[in-house]
Amino acid sequence: MTVARTVELEGHIIDSGMMARCFGVVMDMGGEFEVEEFEVGRHKHAETYCRMMVTADTEAELRAIVHELNQNGATVADPRDATLEAAPDDQVVPIDFYSTTNHPTFVRVDGEWIPVEDCEMDCALVVDRSSTEVEVRTKVLNAIEEGDLVVTGETGIRVEPPERPRNGGSSFGFMQGGVSSERPSASLIAEIADEMRSVRENDGSVLVVCGPAIIHAGGRDALADLVRAGYIDSLSAGNGFAVHDLERDLYGTSLGVDTETLEHPRKGHKHHIYTISEIGRAGGIEAAVENGTIESGVMYECVSNDVPYVLAGSIRDDGPLPDTITDAIEAQNAIREQAHEADLVLMLSTLLHSVAVGNCLPSTTKTVCVDINPATVTQLLDRGSAQAIGMVTDIGTFLPMLSEELLDEE
């Protein structure tokens, strides 16, 4: 005996690959499907509709298949309202809670499809009836409160993965994703620059995610110039990035190495810990800028130009700096707030912070990841940030080229 469920796909499901992915999901998971209705869009802007019956040997297998189909944009036909269950305790979700993707999501409540606020992967969906209008938002599991109405199962949930652009416009095509392993492409950097101009002209927000390699590789001055010129609206980094940037100002070194001559000054290996001490003595980065201890660099420009920054700590940090957030949950929440406000994110030579920020981003946020290590770029894409454009290249070459593209015309 088999069990069956009918699902629907709608949109540009052929050229986006959605239909092929859904067919593959069913077969890979041991189910079968039968297409009951198929209407092909006959011009560029027309949508295609597919209705298919999915069968499996058991209800558990069918539910697993339907879950995967849902993640890829399929919707259960003739949907009922979403199933809601109250959270039994703080930080505890009901069994079979719906785990979110980072794609635009809608939940059916009282017969209406409600858009989910701040879409983010690996969260629960919570329905709020406290105001005049029903709201649905994502919540990380540690933020769940007893009594929260949590969406469970797959019923009454619609996911809309981003589709390939169809207007034949920009050759960049942010939402198509991909990785370039060639040397920095002048044309691609020009398009990144164009996007940054567009975001600024439309009062949007550019978030830059920074790794210490920016300082080591010689990209510090170019990034500082972009902050000063107003192209960067917020910064996310770890303790190490800020320490090396500040060390460069105080001692002319980064991790004890002179970034101009590549020489190792005497006691240079102690410069990073001396830097942390000096910033602590001043009372923090902002105070060190204001009293003249720090006179240049990325953190200097952030303070001088009121660009907010989040420095998230880790177990391996020296010091850390007084400004570094050492509570992991507090740091996650601060990063999440930055990510939700961003219209464009530049992830520059940092695997851990890129993945952390990527986990908080909706799939509609344009993202550029640049790293000399191809594993950083591919891991970000594999983790679910499929909207990201990846460039495998030296950050010390990329940032000066981007800065030149943006600032030479001003």
Coordinates of C-alpha atoms in Angstrom, one line a residue:
M1 CA 0.0 0.0 0.0
T2 CA 1.3 3.4 -0.9
V3 CA 0.4 6.9 0.3
A4 CA 0.2 10.0 -2.0
R5 CA 0.1 13.7 -1.9
T6 CA -0.4 16.3 -4.7
V7 CA 2.0 19.2 -5.0
E8 CA 2.2 22.2 -7.3
L9 CA 5.1 24.2 -8.9
E10 CA 4.5 27.6 -10.4
G11 CA 6.8 30.2 -11.9
H12 CA 9.8 30.0 -14.2
I13 CA 10.3 26.4 -13.1
I14 CA 11.9 25.1 -16.3
D15 CA 14.8 27.5 -16.9
S16 CA 15.4 28.1 -13.2
G17 CA 15.9 24.3 -12.8
M18 CA 13.2 24.1 -10.1
M19 CA 11.2 21.4 -11.9
A20 CA 14.2 19.2 -12.6
R21 CA 15.3 19.5 -8.9
C22 CA 11.9 18.5 -7.7
F23 CA 11.7 15.5 -10.0
G24 CA 15.2 14.5 -8.8
V25 CA 14.2 14.9 -5.1
V26 CA 11.3 12.5 -5.5
M27 CA 13.4 9.8 -7.3
D28 CA 16.5 10.2 -5.1
M29 CA 14.4 9.7 -1.9
G30 CA 12.7 6.5 -3.2
G31 CA 9.3 8.0 -4.2
E32 CA 7.5 8.2 -7.5
F33 CA 5.6 11.0 -9.3
E34 CA 3.0 11.4 -11.9
V35 CA 2.5 14.7 -13.7
E36 CA -1.2 15.4 -13.7
E37 CA -1.2 18.9 -15.3
F38 CA 1.5 20.8 -17.1
E39 CA 1.1 24.3 -18.7
V40 CA 4.2 25.8 -20.2
G41 CA 4.7 29.5 -20.3
R42 CA 5.0 30.4 -24.0
H43 CA 6.9 33.7 -23.7
K44 CA 9.7 35.1 -21.6
H45 CA 7.5 36.6 -18.9
A46 CA 4.9 33.8 -18.8
E47 CA 5.0 31.4 -15.9
T48 CA 4.8 27.6 -16.1
Y49 CA 2.5 25.4 -13.9
C50 CA 3.0 21.8 -12.9
R51 CA 0.8 19.7 -10.8
M52 CA 2.0 16.2 -9.8
M53 CA 1.0 13.3 -7.6
V54 CA 3.9 12.1 -5.4
T55 CA 3.7 8.6 -3.9
A56 CA 5.8 6.7 -1.3
D57 CA 5.6 3.5 0.6
T58 CA 5.0 5.0 4.0
E59 CA 3.7 8.2 5.4
A60 CA 7.0 9.0 7.0
E61 CA 8.8 8.7 3.7
L62 CA 6.2 10.8 2.0
R63 CA 6.5 13.5 4.6
A64 CA 10.3 13.6 4.1
I65 CA 9.9 13.9 0.3
V66 CA 7.3 16.7 0.7
H67 CA 9.6 18.5 3.1
E68 CA 12.4 18.5 0.5
L69 CA 10.0 19.5 -2.2
N70 CA 8.8 22.4 -0.1
Q71 CA 12.4 23.6 0.4
N72 CA 12.8 23.7 -3.4
G73 CA 9.6 25.8 -4.0
A74 CA 6.8 23.2 -4.4
T75 CA 3.6 23.7 -2.5
V76 CA 1.1 21.1 -1.3
A77 CA -2.1 21.4 -3.5
D78 CA -5.3 22.7 -1.8
P79 CA -3.4 23.7 1.3
R80 CA -4.9 24.0 4.7
D81 CA -3.8 26.5 7.3
A82 CA -0.4 25.9 8.9
T83 CA -0.4 23.7 12.0
L84 CA 0.5 25.7 15.1
E85 CA 1.7 24.3 18.4
A86 CA 2.6 26.1 21.6
A87 CA 6.3 25.9 22.7
P88 CA 6.3 23.8 25.9
D89 CA 9.2 25.8 27.5
D90 CA 11.7 28.5 26.9
Q91 CA 14.2 27.4 24.2
V92 CA 12.2 24.3 23.4
V93 CA 10.2 23.8 20.2
P94 CA 7.5 21.3 19.5
I95 CA 8.4 18.0 17.9
D96 CA 8.3 18.2 14.1
F97 CA 8.7 22.0 14.0
Y98 CA 9.3 23.5 10.6
S99 CA 13.0 24.4 10.0
T100 CA 13.3 27.4 7.7
T101 CA 15.3 28.1 4.6
N102 CA 16.7 31.5 3.8
H103 CA 14.2 31.9 0.9
P104 CA 11.1 34.1 0.9
T105 CA 8.5 32.2 2.8
F106 CA 4.7 32.5 3.3
V107 CA 2.6 30.8 6.0
R108 CA -1.2 30.3 5.6
V109 CA -3.0 31.5 8.7
D110 CA -6.8 32.0 8.9
G111 CA -7.0 31.4 5.2
E112 CA -4.4 34.1 4.3
W113 CA -0.9 33.8 3.1
I114 CA 1.3 35.8 5.5
P115 CA 4.9 36.7 4.4
V116 CA 7.6 35.7 6.9
E117 CA 9.6 38.6 8.3
D118 CA 13.4 38.5 8.2
C119 CA 13.8 35.2 6.5
E120 CA 16.8 33.2 7.8
M121 CA 17.9 29.6 7.5
D122 CA 17.7 27.1 10.4
C123 CA 15.1 28.9 12.5
A124 CA 11.6 28.2 13.7
L125 CA 8.5 30.0 12.4
V126 CA 6.5 31.8 15.1
V127 CA 3.0 33.2 14.6
D128 CA 2.1 36.3 16.5
R129 CA -1.5 37.2 17.0
S130 CA -0.9 39.9 19.6
S131 CA -1.4 42.8 17.2
T132 CA -4.3 43.7 14.9
E133 CA -2.6 42.0 12.0
V134 CA -1.2 38.4 12.2
E135 CA 2.6 38.4 11.9
V136 CA 5.0 35.5 11.2
R137 CA 8.7 35.8 11.9
T138 CA 11.7 33.6 12.2
K139 CA 13.1 32.9 15.7
V140 CA 16.4 31.1 16.5
L141 CA 15.8 28.3 18.9
N142 CA 17.5 30.0 21.9
A143 CA 15.0 32.9 21.5
I144 CA 11.9 30.7 21.7
E145 CA 9.6 31.5 24.7
E146 CA 7.2 29.2 26.4
G147 CA 3.8 29.6 24.7
D148 CA 5.1 30.8 21.3
L149 CA 2.9 29.5 18.5
V150 CA 5.4 27.5 16.4
V151 CA 4.6 26.2 12.9
T152 CA 5.0 22.4 12.7
G153 CA 4.8 20.0 9.7
E154 CA 4.7 21.1 6.1
T155 CA 1.1 22.1 5.7
G156 CA 0.3 25.8 4.9
I157 CA 3.9 26.7 4.0
R158 CA 5.1 28.2 0.7
V159 CA 8.7 28.8 -0.2
E160 CA 9.8 30.9 -3.2
P161 CA 13.5 30.3 -4.1
P162 CA 15.0 33.1 -6.2
E163 CA 14.8 32.5 -9.9
R164 CA 17.3 33.3 -12.6
P165 CA 17.0 36.9 -13.9
R166 CA 15.0 37.0 -17.1
N167 CA 15.4 40.6 -18.2
G168 CA 18.7 40.0 -20.1
G169 CA 20.2 43.0 -18.3
S170 CA 23.4 42.9 -16.2
S171 CA 25.9 40.3 -17.2
F172 CA 26.9 40.1 -13.5
G173 CA 23.5 38.5 -12.6
F174 CA 24.1 38.5 -8.8
M175 CA 21.3 36.1 -8.1
Q176 CA 22.8 33.4 -10.4
G177 CA 25.6 32.7 -8.0
G178 CA 28.9 31.1 -9.2
V179 CA 32.6 31.1 -8.6
S180 CA 35.4 32.8 -10.6
S181 CA 38.9 31.3 -10.0
E182 CA 40.6 33.6 -12.4
R183 CA 42.6 36.7 -11.6
P184 CA 40.5 39.7 -10.6
S185 CA 38.1 40.5 -13.5
A186 CA 38.0 44.2 -14.2
S187 CA 34.5 43.8 -15.6
L188 CA 33.2 41.9 -12.6
I189 CA 34.7 44.4 -10.2
A190 CA 33.2 47.2 -12.2
E191 CA 29.8 45.7 -11.8
I192 CA 30.3 45.2 -8.1
A193 CA 31.2 48.9 -8.0
D194 CA 28.1 49.8 -10.0
E195 CA 26.0 47.8 -7.5
M196 CA 27.6 49.7 -4.6
R197 CA 26.8 53.0 -6.2
S198 CA 23.2 51.9 -6.8
V199 CA 22.8 50.9 -3.2
R200 CA 24.2 54.2 -1.9
E201 CA 22.0 56.3 -4.4
N202 CA 18.9 54.4 -3.1
D203 CA 19.8 54.9 0.6
G204 CA 20.5 51.2 1.0
S205 CA 23.1 49.6 3.2
V206 CA 26.4 47.8 2.3
L207 CA 27.8 45.5 5.0
V208 CA 31.4 44.4 4.8
V209 CA 32.6 41.2 6.5
C210 CA 36.3 41.4 7.1
G211 CA 39.1 39.0 7.9
P212 CA 42.6 39.8 9.1
A213 CA 44.1 38.9 5.7
I214 CA 42.9 42.3 4.5
I215 CA 45.5 43.8 6.7
H216 CA 48.2 41.3 6.0
A217 CA 47.8 41.4 2.2
G218 CA 47.8 45.2 1.9
G219 CA 44.1 45.9 1.4
R220 CA 43.7 48.1 4.6
D221 CA 44.1 51.5 3.0
A222 CA 41.8 50.8 0.1
L223 CA 39.1 49.5 2.5
A224 CA 39.6 52.6 4.8
D225 CA 39.2 54.8 1.7
L226 CA 35.8 53.1 0.9
V227 CA 34.6 53.6 4.5
R228 CA 35.6 57.3 4.4
A229 CA 33.9 57.8 1.1
G230 CA 30.6 56.5 2.4
Y231 CA 30.5 53.2 0.4
I232 CA 30.5 51.0 3.6
D233 CA 27.5 51.4 6.0
S234 CA 28.4 48.7 8.6
L235 CA 31.3 46.3 9.3
S236 CA 31.3 42.8 10.8
A237 CA 34.6 41.2 11.9
G238 CA 36.4 39.3 14.6
N239 CA 38.8 40.5 17.2
G240 CA 41.8 39.7 15.0
F241 CA 40.9 42.0 12.2
A242 CA 40.5 45.0 14.4
V243 CA 43.7 44.2 16.4
H244 CA 45.8 43.9 13.2
D245 CA 44.3 47.1 11.8
L246 CA 45.1 49.0 15.0
E247 CA 48.6 47.4 15.2
R248 CA 49.3 48.7 11.7
D249 CA 48.6 52.2 12.9
L250 CA 50.6 52.0 16.1
Y251 CA 53.6 50.0 15.0
G252 CA 53.5 49.7 11.2
T253 CA 53.1 46.0 11.4
S254 CA 50.5 43.3 11.1
L255 CA 51.0 40.3 13.3
G256 CA 54.5 41.5 13.8
V257 CA 55.4 41.8 10.1
D258 CA 56.1 45.2 8.5
T259 CA 53.5 45.3 5.7
E260 CA 55.7 47.5 3.5
T261 CA 59.1 45.9 3.8
L262 CA 58.0 42.4 4.9
E263 CA 60.7 42.6 7.6
H264 CA 60.2 41.3 11.2
P265 CA 61.1 44.1 13.6
R266 CA 62.6 43.2 17.0
K267 CA 59.8 42.2 19.4
G268 CA 57.4 42.5 16.4
H269 CA 55.7 39.3 17.5
K270 CA 54.5 41.2 20.7
H271 CA 53.0 44.1 18.8
H272 CA 49.5 42.6 18.7
I273 CA 49.3 42.1 22.4
Y274 CA 50.8 45.6 23.0
T275 CA 48.1 46.9 20.8
I276 CA 45.3 45.3 22.8
S277 CA 46.9 46.8 25.9
E278 CA 47.0 50.3 24.5
I279 CA 43.4 50.2 23.4
G280 CA 42.4 48.9 26.7
R281 CA 44.3 51.6 28.4
A282 CA 42.5 54.2 26.3
G283 CA 39.1 52.7 27.1
G284 CA 38.2 51.2 23.8
I285 CA 38.6 51.9 20.1
E286 CA 36.4 54.9 20.0
A287 CA 38.2 56.5 22.9
A288 CA 41.6 55.7 21.3
V289 CA 40.5 57.5 18.1
E290 CA 39.2 60.5 20.0
N291 CA 42.3 60.9 22.2
G292 CA 44.6 60.6 19.2
T293 CA 46.1 57.2 20.0
I294 CA 44.8 55.8 16.7
E295 CA 45.1 58.1 13.6
S296 CA 44.4 55.9 10.6
G297 CA 43.0 52.7 9.3
V298 CA 39.7 50.9 8.9
M299 CA 38.6 51.1 12.5
Y300 CA 39.7 54.8 12.6
E301 CA 37.5 55.6 9.6
C302 CA 34.5 53.6 11.1
V303 CA 34.7 55.7 14.3
S304 CA 35.3 59.0 12.4
N305 CA 32.4 58.4 10.0
D306 CA 29.9 56.9 12.4
V307 CA 30.0 53.5 10.6
P308 CA 28.7 50.9 13.2
Y309 CA 30.8 47.7 13.6
V310 CA 30.4 44.4 15.4
L311 CA 33.5 42.6 16.6
A312 CA 32.5 39.0 17.5
G313 CA 34.9 37.1 19.7
S314 CA 36.1 33.5 19.6
I315 CA 37.8 31.0 22.0
R316 CA 41.2 31.7 20.3
D317 CA 41.2 35.5 20.8
D318 CA 44.1 37.3 22.5
G319 CA 43.0 40.0 24.9
P320 CA 40.4 40.5 23.5
L321 CA 39.8 44.2 22.7
P322 CA 37.3 45.9 25.0
D323 CA 35.0 46.4 22.0
T324 CA 34.8 42.6 21.2
I325 CA 31.6 40.9 22.1
T326 CA 32.6 37.7 23.9
D327 CA 29.1 36.3 24.5
A328 CA 28.4 34.1 21.5
I329 CA 24.6 34.6 21.6
E330 CA 25.0 38.3 22.0
A331 CA 27.4 38.4 19.1
Q332 CA 25.0 36.4 16.9
N333 CA 22.2 38.7 17.7
A334 CA 24.3 41.8 16.8
I335 CA 25.4 40.2 13.5
R336 CA 21.8 39.2 12.7
E337 CA 20.7 42.8 13.2
Q338 CA 23.3 44.0 10.7
A339 CA 22.5 41.2 8.2
H340 CA 18.8 42.0 8.2
E341 CA 19.5 45.6 7.3
A342 CA 21.9 44.9 4.5
D343 CA 21.1 45.3 0.8
L344 CA 24.6 44.2 -0.3
V345 CA 27.2 42.2 1.6
L346 CA 30.9 42.0 0.8
M347 CA 32.5 39.0 2.4
L348 CA 36.3 39.5 2.3
S349 CA 38.8 36.8 3.2
T350 CA 37.2 35.2 6.2
L351 CA 35.6 31.8 6.3
L352 CA 34.1 31.7 9.7
H353 CA 32.6 35.2 9.6
S354 CA 31.3 34.7 6.1
V355 CA 29.5 31.6 7.0
A356 CA 28.1 33.2 10.2
V357 CA 26.8 36.2 8.4
G358 CA 25.6 34.1 5.5
N359 CA 23.5 32.0 7.9
C360 CA 21.6 35.2 8.9
L361 CA 21.0 36.5 5.3
P362 CA 17.8 36.0 3.3
S363 CA 18.5 34.5 -0.2
T364 CA 17.3 37.8 -1.7
T365 CA 20.3 39.8 -0.3
K366 CA 23.0 40.3 -2.9
T367 CA 26.3 38.8 -1.7
V368 CA 29.9 38.9 -2.9
C369 CA 32.5 36.6 -1.4
V370 CA 36.2 37.1 -2.1
D371 CA 39.0 34.9 -0.8
I372 CA 42.2 33.4 -2.1
N373 CA 41.1 30.1 -0.6
P374 CA 38.5 28.5 -2.9
A375 CA 37.2 26.4 0.1
T376 CA 35.9 29.6 1.7
V377 CA 33.8 30.5 -1.4
T378 CA 32.5 27.0 -2.1
Q379 CA 31.7 26.3 1.6
L380 CA 29.6 29.5 1.7
L381 CA 27.7 28.4 -1.3
D382 CA 27.3 24.9 -0.1
R383 CA 25.9 26.1 3.3
G384 CA 22.9 27.6 1.5
S385 CA 24.0 31.1 0.4
A386 CA 23.4 30.2 -3.2
Q387 CA 22.8 33.8 -4.1
A388 CA 26.5 34.6 -3.6
I389 CA 28.9 35.5 -6.3
G390 CA 32.4 34.1 -5.5
M391 CA 35.8 35.3 -6.6
V392 CA 38.9 33.3 -5.8
T393 CA 41.6 35.9 -5.7
D394 CA 44.0 37.9 -3.6
I395 CA 42.1 40.4 -1.4
G396 CA 45.2 42.7 -1.5
T397 CA 44.6 43.0 -5.3
F398 CA 40.8 43.1 -5.2
L399 CA 40.3 45.9 -2.8
P400 CA 42.6 48.5 -4.4
M401 CA 40.9 47.7 -7.8
L402 CA 37.5 48.1 -6.3
S403 CA 38.5 51.4 -4.6
E404 CA 40.0 52.7 -7.8
E405 CA 36.9 51.9 -9.7
L406 CA 34.7 53.7 -7.2
L407 CA 36.8 56.7 -6.2
D408 CA 38.6 57.7 -9.3
E409 CA 35.4 59.1 -10.8
E410 CA 34.7 61.3 -7.7

